[in-house]
């Protein structure tokens, strides 16, 4: 019992010490967590502390599955506050959630506090939800791993079908617990040889910050040099999914939006018929300030895969010169979540120097 209770106590101590400046949590449950740790003996994840997204996150399917395996929910993490545009950041119980790398920048959203809690070492695992990039964007901007599962693979309250469950963890390997106990799949060993991959810096339509693009290009070159990926020609020229996403989110049917969706699905189906992996920057921009995102859509490179349903992950790729983390997005065929986690693990091992 000692080890599992001690792990929870350490997490609670870190939260108590660090969260006043980070504001990653909206609620912390010390007594409930201690009691759960004491009951978890013999279970596979006994005493592993984790956080849930938002005040209602404890009732989500993923949280229930993790708790059933013995993991201990210690609190709920911040999401955008009342009146905050969905594109932006989180509001914790103690104030505005800040990026642990640069307090003057947002951690991204909407799984803002989840990413901050993992990046700051308050917990090793946090649940999230991703309807346009809400797991991958904060993962990229906080320098951690984030996975959006295949849409429809797990229960979701989102009637539009855009939102999928996700997880944030320090590494893809640590996200394996989510795969085993929530997705109920075994993550295969990382591939021993190079995986064919298509690299697109802009998906044919996004305007990407040149320094963000440069960081990701360097990361991809390192992956090629390390024999992790082998780049395949062909690109991935998609149509801008902005209006298609908006109409689906609003519950409307737009002939133009449906045409964009069909056209993009055709391109992606052809791509994944010939190669198992697509690489892009996770976001077109670096973390913006707390005043807001301005005219740039941080979702420009992520929400295409909420429309298409493909699983997608963000892996740390490096830093801009001003100290902002940058993410590399990996996308795989629908249902290939376990293979995507394995590929992400191989990518992480080839990019160890990007973690500080």
mmCIF file of C-alpha atoms in Angstrom:
data_model
loop_
_atom_site.group_PDB
_atom_site.id
_atom_site.type_symbol
_atom_site.label_atom_id
_atom_site.label_comp_id
_atom_site.label_asym_id
_atom_site.label_seq_id
_atom_site.Cartn_x
_atom_site.Cartn_y
_atom_site.Cartn_z
ATOM 1 C CA UNK A 1 0.000 0.000 0.000
ATOM 2 C CA UNK A 2 2.834 2.363 0.824
ATOM 3 C CA UNK A 3 4.132 2.893 -2.694
ATOM 4 C CA UNK A 4 0.780 3.635 -4.277
ATOM 5 C CA UNK A 5 -0.289 5.997 -1.490
ATOM 6 C CA UNK A 6 3.106 7.707 -1.582
ATOM 7 C CA UNK A 7 2.784 8.297 -5.332
ATOM 8 C CA UNK A 8 -0.540 10.033 -4.795
ATOM 9 C CA UNK A 9 0.841 12.059 -1.884
ATOM 10 C CA UNK A 10 3.762 13.229 -4.033
ATOM 11 C CA UNK A 11 1.370 14.346 -6.767
ATOM 12 C CA UNK A 12 -0.808 16.212 -4.268
ATOM 13 C CA UNK A 13 2.253 17.878 -2.759
ATOM 14 C CA UNK A 14 3.471 19.036 -6.179
ATOM 15 C CA UNK A 15 0.030 20.359 -7.065
ATOM 16 C CA UNK A 16 -0.155 22.268 -3.791
ATOM 17 C CA UNK A 17 3.273 23.779 -4.353
ATOM 18 C CA UNK A 18 3.153 24.596 -8.070
ATOM 19 C CA UNK A 19 -0.474 25.148 -9.025
ATOM 20 C CA UNK A 20 -0.815 28.618 -7.445
ATOM 21 C CA UNK A 21 1.421 29.942 -10.242
ATOM 22 C CA UNK A 22 0.272 27.589 -13.027
ATOM 23 C CA UNK A 23 -3.496 27.458 -12.380
ATOM 24 C CA UNK A 24 -3.752 24.078 -14.092
ATOM 25 C CA UNK A 25 -6.496 22.717 -11.820
ATOM 26 C CA UNK A 26 -10.054 23.790 -11.153
ATOM 27 C CA UNK A 27 -10.567 21.180 -8.418
ATOM 28 C CA UNK A 28 -8.223 18.951 -6.390
ATOM 29 C CA UNK A 29 -9.537 15.904 -4.513
ATOM 30 C CA UNK A 30 -6.993 14.924 -1.828
ATOM 31 C CA UNK A 31 -9.226 12.836 0.418
ATOM 32 C CA UNK A 32 -10.926 11.061 -2.469
ATOM 33 C CA UNK A 33 -7.519 10.360 -4.049
ATOM 34 C CA UNK A 34 -6.033 8.927 -0.850
ATOM 35 C CA UNK A 35 -9.019 6.672 -0.347
ATOM 36 C CA UNK A 36 -8.848 5.473 -3.966
ATOM 37 C CA UNK A 37 -5.125 4.708 -3.629
ATOM 38 C CA UNK A 38 -5.765 2.596 -0.548
ATOM 39 C CA UNK A 39 -8.433 0.581 -2.391
ATOM 40 C CA UNK A 40 -6.369 0.016 -5.563
ATOM 41 C CA UNK A 41 -4.197 -2.868 -4.372
ATOM 42 C CA UNK A 42 -3.658 -5.616 -6.935
ATOM 43 C CA UNK A 43 -4.905 -3.588 -9.897
ATOM 44 C CA UNK A 44 -2.561 -3.006 -12.871
ATOM 45 C CA UNK A 45 -2.374 0.806 -12.500
ATOM 46 C CA UNK A 46 -2.599 0.815 -8.692
ATOM 47 C CA UNK A 47 -1.858 4.272 -7.342
ATOM 48 C CA UNK A 48 -0.898 5.950 -10.649
ATOM 49 C CA UNK A 49 -2.065 9.579 -10.282
ATOM 50 C CA UNK A 50 -3.868 11.149 -13.209
ATOM 51 C CA UNK A 51 -5.919 14.265 -13.919
ATOM 52 C CA UNK A 52 -9.196 14.622 -15.792
ATOM 53 C CA UNK A 53 -10.238 17.372 -18.184
ATOM 54 C CA UNK A 54 -12.729 19.838 -16.719
ATOM 55 C CA UNK A 55 -15.206 19.435 -13.898
ATOM 56 C CA UNK A 56 -17.232 16.808 -15.756
ATOM 57 C CA UNK A 57 -14.192 14.807 -16.868
ATOM 58 C CA UNK A 58 -14.420 12.320 -14.014
ATOM 59 C CA UNK A 59 -17.505 10.855 -15.681
ATOM 60 C CA UNK A 60 -15.897 10.404 -19.091
ATOM 61 C CA UNK A 61 -15.353 6.894 -20.428
ATOM 62 C CA UNK A 62 -11.558 7.169 -20.414
ATOM 63 C CA UNK A 63 -11.442 8.373 -16.803
ATOM 64 C CA UNK A 64 -13.714 5.554 -15.687
ATOM 65 C CA UNK A 65 -11.582 2.962 -17.442
ATOM 66 C CA UNK A 66 -8.345 4.281 -15.933
ATOM 67 C CA UNK A 67 -9.874 4.407 -12.457
ATOM 68 C CA UNK A 68 -11.176 0.882 -12.914
ATOM 69 C CA UNK A 69 -7.610 -0.263 -13.552
ATOM 70 C CA UNK A 70 -6.473 1.323 -10.278
ATOM 71 C CA UNK A 71 -5.245 4.716 -11.465
ATOM 72 C CA UNK A 72 -6.163 7.538 -9.087
ATOM 73 C CA UNK A 73 -7.838 10.768 -10.268
ATOM 74 C CA UNK A 74 -6.387 13.613 -8.202
ATOM 75 C CA UNK A 75 -8.288 16.547 -9.701
ATOM 76 C CA UNK A 76 -9.907 18.203 -12.693
ATOM 77 C CA UNK A 77 -7.947 20.483 -14.987
ATOM 78 C CA UNK A 78 -8.720 23.861 -16.472
ATOM 79 C CA UNK A 79 -10.550 24.544 -19.709
ATOM 80 C CA UNK A 80 -11.493 27.888 -21.281
ATOM 81 C CA UNK A 81 -13.418 30.029 -18.810
ATOM 82 C CA UNK A 82 -16.868 31.538 -19.326
ATOM 83 C CA UNK A 83 -16.894 33.881 -22.291
ATOM 84 C CA UNK A 84 -13.465 32.739 -23.476
ATOM 85 C CA UNK A 85 -13.331 31.967 -27.217
ATOM 86 C CA UNK A 86 -12.894 28.242 -27.808
ATOM 87 C CA UNK A 87 -9.637 28.811 -29.668
ATOM 88 C CA UNK A 88 -7.774 29.921 -26.562
ATOM 89 C CA UNK A 89 -6.647 28.935 -23.093
ATOM 90 C CA UNK A 90 -7.705 27.698 -19.692
ATOM 91 C CA UNK A 91 -9.043 29.275 -16.521
ATOM 92 C CA UNK A 92 -8.070 27.471 -13.326
ATOM 93 C CA UNK A 93 -9.588 27.882 -9.871
ATOM 94 C CA UNK A 94 -6.828 30.360 -8.992
ATOM 95 C CA UNK A 95 -6.797 32.325 -12.245
ATOM 96 C CA UNK A 96 -5.563 32.190 -15.816
ATOM 97 C CA UNK A 97 -3.652 29.033 -16.767
ATOM 98 C CA UNK A 98 -0.098 29.795 -17.884
ATOM 99 C CA UNK A 99 2.371 27.968 -20.087
ATOM 100 C CA UNK A 100 5.049 26.392 -17.864
ATOM 101 C CA UNK A 101 7.753 27.281 -20.402
ATOM 102 C CA UNK A 102 6.743 30.948 -20.666
ATOM 103 C CA UNK A 103 4.197 32.390 -18.267
ATOM 104 C CA UNK A 104 3.424 35.219 -20.688
ATOM 105 C CA UNK A 105 2.107 32.693 -23.241
ATOM 106 C CA UNK A 106 -0.976 30.489 -23.344
ATOM 107 C CA UNK A 107 -0.661 26.716 -22.993
ATOM 108 C CA UNK A 108 -3.295 26.278 -25.722
ATOM 109 C CA UNK A 109 -6.709 24.752 -25.279
ATOM 110 C CA UNK A 110 -9.102 23.460 -24.591
ATOM 111 C CA UNK A 111 -7.217 20.729 -22.692
ATOM 112 C CA UNK A 112 -5.107 23.533 -21.257
ATOM 113 C CA UNK A 113 -4.691 22.496 -17.652
ATOM 114 C CA UNK A 114 -4.204 18.860 -18.635
ATOM 115 C CA UNK A 115 -1.141 19.721 -20.722
ATOM 116 C CA UNK A 116 0.254 22.073 -18.076
ATOM 117 C CA UNK A 117 -0.196 19.489 -15.312
ATOM 118 C CA UNK A 118 1.762 16.921 -17.309
ATOM 119 C CA UNK A 119 4.436 19.338 -18.534
ATOM 120 C CA UNK A 120 5.087 20.624 -15.009
ATOM 121 C CA UNK A 121 5.303 17.112 -13.566
ATOM 122 C CA UNK A 122 2.202 17.441 -11.384
ATOM 123 C CA UNK A 123 0.845 14.204 -12.872
ATOM 124 C CA UNK A 124 2.180 11.833 -15.492
ATOM 125 C CA UNK A 125 -1.090 11.330 -17.327
ATOM 126 C CA UNK A 126 -4.196 13.405 -18.037
ATOM 127 C CA UNK A 127 -7.340 12.791 -20.039
ATOM 128 C CA UNK A 128 -8.397 15.214 -22.739
ATOM 129 C CA UNK A 129 -10.907 15.723 -25.502
ATOM 130 C CA UNK A 130 -10.109 16.890 -29.016
ATOM 131 C CA UNK A 131 -12.729 18.461 -31.272
ATOM 132 C CA UNK A 132 -10.435 20.657 -33.366
ATOM 133 C CA UNK A 133 -6.981 20.139 -31.859
ATOM 134 C CA UNK A 134 -7.803 20.525 -28.174
ATOM 135 C CA UNK A 135 -5.363 17.790 -27.108
ATOM 136 C CA UNK A 136 -2.699 18.192 -29.782
ATOM 137 C CA UNK A 137 -2.329 21.989 -29.599
ATOM 138 C CA UNK A 138 -1.687 22.223 -25.833
ATOM 139 C CA UNK A 139 0.558 19.145 -26.086
ATOM 140 C CA UNK A 140 2.624 20.927 -28.747
ATOM 141 C CA UNK A 141 2.784 24.230 -26.878
ATOM 142 C CA UNK A 142 3.641 22.608 -23.539
ATOM 143 C CA UNK A 143 6.240 20.201 -24.929
ATOM 144 C CA UNK A 144 4.478 16.920 -24.095
ATOM 145 C CA UNK A 145 2.893 14.030 -25.959
ATOM 146 C CA UNK A 146 -0.776 14.227 -26.939
ATOM 147 C CA UNK A 147 -3.015 11.753 -28.770
ATOM 148 C CA UNK A 148 -6.406 12.232 -30.423
ATOM 149 C CA UNK A 149 -7.934 8.819 -30.961
ATOM 150 C CA UNK A 150 -9.806 7.725 -34.067
ATOM 151 C CA UNK A 151 -13.168 9.482 -34.059
ATOM 152 C CA UNK A 152 -15.921 7.130 -32.926
ATOM 153 C CA UNK A 153 -13.516 4.606 -31.412
ATOM 154 C CA UNK A 154 -14.519 5.648 -27.874
ATOM 155 C CA UNK A 155 -17.800 7.073 -26.573
ATOM 156 C CA UNK A 156 -18.130 10.836 -26.974
ATOM 157 C CA UNK A 157 -20.903 13.219 -25.944
ATOM 158 C CA UNK A 158 -20.320 15.299 -29.087
ATOM 159 C CA UNK A 159 -23.275 14.727 -31.417
ATOM 160 C CA UNK A 160 -21.412 16.245 -34.375
ATOM 161 C CA UNK A 161 -18.818 13.466 -34.310
ATOM 162 C CA UNK A 162 -15.932 15.944 -34.398
ATOM 163 C CA UNK A 163 -14.667 15.375 -30.853
ATOM 164 C CA UNK A 164 -12.659 12.325 -29.866
ATOM 165 C CA UNK A 165 -11.204 11.234 -26.546
ATOM 166 C CA UNK A 166 -7.510 11.773 -26.032
ATOM 167 C CA UNK A 167 -4.664 11.597 -23.579
ATOM 168 C CA UNK A 168 -1.692 13.741 -22.604
ATOM 169 C CA UNK A 169 1.459 12.200 -21.164
ATOM 170 C CA UNK A 170 5.146 12.943 -20.845
ATOM 171 C CA UNK A 171 5.915 10.407 -23.583
ATOM 172 C CA UNK A 172 4.145 8.109 -26.010
ATOM 173 C CA UNK A 173 5.430 5.207 -23.945
ATOM 174 C CA UNK A 174 3.665 6.514 -20.841
ATOM 175 C CA UNK A 175 0.503 6.888 -22.895
ATOM 176 C CA UNK A 176 0.643 3.124 -23.348
ATOM 177 C CA UNK A 177 -1.358 2.748 -20.131
ATOM 178 C CA UNK A 178 -4.195 4.626 -21.845
ATOM 179 C CA UNK A 179 -3.968 2.323 -24.849
ATOM 180 C CA UNK A 180 -4.006 -0.847 -22.779
ATOM 181 C CA UNK A 181 -6.783 0.060 -20.377
ATOM 182 C CA UNK A 182 -8.950 2.516 -22.343
ATOM 183 C CA UNK A 183 -8.493 1.479 -25.973
ATOM 184 C CA UNK A 184 -7.922 -2.146 -24.864
ATOM 185 C CA UNK A 185 -5.124 -2.665 -27.383
ATOM 186 C CA UNK A 186 -1.500 -3.618 -26.976
ATOM 187 C CA UNK A 187 0.975 -1.137 -28.413
ATOM 188 C CA UNK A 188 3.360 -3.024 -30.707
ATOM 189 C CA UNK A 189 7.110 -2.669 -30.412
ATOM 190 C CA UNK A 190 8.452 0.347 -32.277
ATOM 191 C CA UNK A 191 9.372 -0.468 -35.869
ATOM 192 C CA UNK A 192 13.012 -1.485 -36.321
ATOM 193 C CA UNK A 193 13.330 -0.025 -39.807
ATOM 194 C CA UNK A 194 12.224 3.223 -41.412
ATOM 195 C CA UNK A 195 8.489 3.814 -41.810
ATOM 196 C CA UNK A 196 7.325 5.375 -45.064
ATOM 197 C CA UNK A 197 5.939 8.847 -44.402
ATOM 198 C CA UNK A 198 4.676 11.877 -46.287
ATOM 199 C CA UNK A 199 5.745 15.265 -44.924
ATOM 200 C CA UNK A 200 3.661 18.386 -45.538
ATOM 201 C CA UNK A 201 4.596 21.636 -43.882
ATOM 202 C CA UNK A 202 1.255 23.338 -44.640
ATOM 203 C CA UNK A 203 -1.249 20.710 -45.967
ATOM 204 C CA UNK A 204 -1.545 22.908 -49.030
ATOM 205 C CA UNK A 205 -3.379 25.839 -47.446
ATOM 206 C CA UNK A 206 -2.018 26.926 -44.029
ATOM 207 C CA UNK A 207 0.249 29.903 -43.427
ATOM 208 C CA UNK A 208 2.960 28.606 -41.121
ATOM 209 C CA UNK A 209 5.315 30.699 -38.995
ATOM 210 C CA UNK A 210 8.712 30.314 -40.756
ATOM 211 C CA UNK A 211 10.511 29.509 -37.505
ATOM 212 C CA UNK A 212 7.938 26.884 -36.538
ATOM 213 C CA UNK A 213 8.331 25.354 -40.008
ATOM 214 C CA UNK A 214 12.122 25.388 -39.636
ATOM 215 C CA UNK A 215 11.997 23.587 -36.269
ATOM 216 C CA UNK A 216 9.765 20.870 -37.700
ATOM 217 C CA UNK A 217 11.856 20.500 -40.863
ATOM 218 C CA UNK A 218 14.974 19.975 -38.715
ATOM 219 C CA UNK A 219 13.159 17.353 -36.662
ATOM 220 C CA UNK A 220 12.040 15.503 -39.796
ATOM 221 C CA UNK A 221 15.592 15.569 -41.192
ATOM 222 C CA UNK A 222 16.829 14.013 -37.945
ATOM 223 C CA UNK A 223 14.204 11.291 -38.216
ATOM 224 C CA UNK A 224 15.316 10.511 -41.757
ATOM 225 C CA UNK A 225 18.984 10.491 -40.743
ATOM 226 C CA UNK A 226 18.219 8.181 -37.801
ATOM 227 C CA UNK A 227 16.397 5.721 -40.035
ATOM 228 C CA UNK A 228 13.045 6.252 -38.304
ATOM 229 C CA UNK A 229 11.167 7.461 -41.386
ATOM 230 C CA UNK A 230 11.678 7.328 -45.134
ATOM 231 C CA UNK A 231 10.019 10.227 -46.905
ATOM 232 C CA UNK A 232 7.711 9.410 -49.790
ATOM 233 C CA UNK A 233 6.970 11.918 -52.510
ATOM 234 C CA UNK A 234 3.482 13.143 -53.231
ATOM 235 C CA UNK A 235 2.581 15.662 -50.540
ATOM 236 C CA UNK A 236 -0.868 16.054 -49.026
ATOM 237 C CA UNK A 237 -2.687 18.915 -50.789
ATOM 238 C CA UNK A 238 -5.918 19.402 -48.856
ATOM 239 C CA UNK A 239 -8.568 22.095 -49.128
ATOM 240 C CA UNK A 240 -8.856 24.473 -46.177
ATOM 241 C CA UNK A 241 -11.368 22.744 -43.844
ATOM 242 C CA UNK A 242 -12.293 25.867 -41.850
ATOM 243 C CA UNK A 243 -15.802 26.403 -43.184
ATOM 244 C CA UNK A 244 -16.539 22.683 -43.384
ATOM 245 C CA UNK A 245 -15.606 22.285 -39.718
ATOM 246 C CA UNK A 246 -17.693 25.300 -38.725
ATOM 247 C CA UNK A 247 -20.817 24.093 -40.484
ATOM 248 C CA UNK A 248 -20.544 20.598 -38.993
ATOM 249 C CA UNK A 249 -19.941 22.083 -35.555
ATOM 250 C CA UNK A 250 -23.005 24.269 -35.967
ATOM 251 C CA UNK A 251 -25.162 21.302 -36.948
ATOM 252 C CA UNK A 252 -25.809 22.640 -40.419
ATOM 253 C CA UNK A 253 -25.402 20.999 -43.815
ATOM 254 C CA UNK A 254 -23.416 23.019 -46.311
ATOM 255 C CA UNK A 255 -22.990 21.751 -49.887
ATOM 256 C CA UNK A 256 -19.666 23.544 -50.108
ATOM 257 C CA UNK A 257 -18.502 22.154 -46.776
ATOM 258 C CA UNK A 258 -19.538 18.626 -47.711
ATOM 259 C CA UNK A 259 -17.635 18.913 -50.982
ATOM 260 C CA UNK A 260 -14.488 19.997 -49.124
ATOM 261 C CA UNK A 261 -14.895 17.090 -46.739
ATOM 262 C CA UNK A 262 -15.327 14.560 -49.561
ATOM 263 C CA UNK A 263 -12.376 15.953 -51.492
ATOM 264 C CA UNK A 264 -10.084 15.863 -48.456
ATOM 265 C CA UNK A 265 -11.211 12.363 -47.528
ATOM 266 C CA UNK A 266 -10.321 11.194 -51.033
ATOM 267 C CA UNK A 267 -6.815 12.666 -50.777
ATOM 268 C CA UNK A 268 -6.253 11.130 -47.334
ATOM 269 C CA UNK A 269 -7.631 7.738 -48.360
ATOM 270 C CA UNK A 270 -5.219 7.674 -51.301
ATOM 271 C CA UNK A 271 -2.315 8.782 -49.099
ATOM 272 C CA UNK A 272 -2.861 6.122 -46.435
ATOM 273 C CA UNK A 273 -3.316 3.460 -49.102
ATOM 274 C CA UNK A 274 0.332 3.982 -50.045
ATOM 275 C CA UNK A 275 2.010 5.086 -46.812
ATOM 276 C CA UNK A 276 1.215 4.584 -43.119
ATOM 277 C CA UNK A 277 2.224 7.980 -41.770
ATOM 278 C CA UNK A 278 1.685 11.682 -42.440
ATOM 279 C CA UNK A 279 3.893 14.295 -40.743
ATOM 280 C CA UNK A 280 3.055 18.000 -40.314
ATOM 281 C CA UNK A 281 3.668 20.746 -37.778
ATOM 282 C CA UNK A 282 1.023 20.469 -35.062
ATOM 283 C CA UNK A 283 0.260 24.179 -35.191
ATOM 284 C CA UNK A 284 1.063 26.891 -37.719
ATOM 285 C CA UNK A 285 2.131 29.215 -34.924
ATOM 286 C CA UNK A 286 3.968 29.309 -31.625
ATOM 287 C CA UNK A 287 2.082 29.898 -28.341
ATOM 288 C CA UNK A 288 0.449 33.312 -28.438
ATOM 289 C CA UNK A 289 0.087 35.748 -25.575
ATOM 290 C CA UNK A 290 -2.786 35.849 -23.117
ATOM 291 C CA UNK A 291 -4.457 38.663 -25.009
ATOM 292 C CA UNK A 292 -5.733 36.161 -27.569
ATOM 293 C CA UNK A 293 -4.898 34.416 -30.833
ATOM 294 C CA UNK A 294 -5.513 37.330 -33.178
ATOM 295 C CA UNK A 295 -6.380 36.371 -36.741
ATOM 296 C CA UNK A 296 -4.342 33.153 -36.801
ATOM 297 C CA UNK A 297 -6.183 29.888 -36.322
ATOM 298 C CA UNK A 298 -4.020 27.627 -34.167
ATOM 299 C CA UNK A 299 -6.285 24.799 -35.350
ATOM 300 C CA UNK A 300 -5.332 25.216 -39.016
ATOM 301 C CA UNK A 301 -3.346 21.952 -39.174
ATOM 302 C CA UNK A 302 -5.324 19.862 -36.686
ATOM 303 C CA UNK A 303 -9.042 20.178 -37.390
ATOM 304 C CA UNK A 304 -8.822 18.522 -40.801
ATOM 305 C CA UNK A 305 -8.367 15.231 -38.938
ATOM 306 C CA UNK A 306 -11.373 15.814 -36.698
ATOM 307 C CA UNK A 307 -13.408 16.040 -39.878
ATOM 308 C CA UNK A 308 -11.765 12.987 -41.434
ATOM 309 C CA UNK A 309 -11.640 10.974 -38.195
ATOM 310 C CA UNK A 310 -8.000 9.900 -38.426
ATOM 311 C CA UNK A 311 -5.988 9.381 -35.223
ATOM 312 C CA UNK A 312 -3.329 12.044 -34.743
ATOM 313 C CA UNK A 313 -0.633 12.740 -32.185
ATOM 314 C CA UNK A 314 1.715 15.581 -31.281
ATOM 315 C CA UNK A 315 5.324 14.832 -30.343
ATOM 316 C CA UNK A 316 7.809 17.485 -29.128
ATOM 317 C CA UNK A 317 9.910 18.639 -32.078
ATOM 318 C CA UNK A 318 12.064 21.399 -30.573
ATOM 319 C CA UNK A 319 11.938 25.039 -29.556
ATOM 320 C CA UNK A 320 11.822 28.400 -31.270
ATOM 321 C CA UNK A 321 14.589 30.862 -30.443
ATOM 322 C CA UNK A 322 12.356 32.587 -27.889
ATOM 323 C CA UNK A 323 11.876 29.381 -25.898
ATOM 324 C CA UNK A 324 8.489 28.214 -27.153
ATOM 325 C CA UNK A 325 7.899 24.464 -27.686
ATOM 326 C CA UNK A 326 6.950 23.251 -31.168
ATOM 327 C CA UNK A 327 5.075 20.030 -31.939
ATOM 328 C CA UNK A 328 5.384 17.533 -34.770
ATOM 329 C CA UNK A 329 2.012 16.031 -35.742
ATOM 330 C CA UNK A 330 1.807 12.366 -36.737
ATOM 331 C CA UNK A 331 -1.360 11.128 -38.475
ATOM 332 C CA UNK A 332 -2.235 7.495 -39.274
ATOM 333 C CA UNK A 333 -5.020 5.506 -40.901
ATOM 334 C CA UNK A 334 -8.368 5.307 -39.107
ATOM 335 C CA UNK A 335 -8.202 2.647 -36.409
ATOM 336 C CA UNK A 336 -4.398 2.479 -36.419
ATOM 337 C CA UNK A 337 -4.093 4.111 -32.995
ATOM 338 C CA UNK A 338 -1.768 1.457 -31.565
ATOM 339 C CA UNK A 339 0.555 1.613 -34.577
ATOM 340 C CA UNK A 340 0.553 5.407 -34.287
ATOM 341 C CA UNK A 341 1.656 5.176 -30.642
ATOM 342 C CA UNK A 342 4.461 2.801 -31.642
ATOM 343 C CA UNK A 343 5.645 5.170 -34.375
ATOM 344 C CA UNK A 344 5.492 8.104 -31.945
ATOM 345 C CA UNK A 345 7.695 6.175 -29.529
ATOM 346 C CA UNK A 346 10.295 5.664 -32.231
ATOM 347 C CA UNK A 347 10.121 9.349 -33.132
ATOM 348 C CA UNK A 348 10.651 10.385 -29.504
ATOM 349 C CA UNK A 349 13.744 8.207 -29.167
ATOM 350 C CA UNK A 350 15.267 9.870 -32.217
ATOM 351 C CA UNK A 351 14.540 13.367 -30.878
ATOM 352 C CA UNK A 352 15.686 13.173 -27.220
ATOM 353 C CA UNK A 353 17.494 16.499 -27.271
ATOM 354 C CA UNK A 354 14.259 18.440 -27.827
ATOM 355 C CA UNK A 355 13.134 17.714 -24.240
ATOM 356 C CA UNK A 356 14.501 20.007 -21.566
#
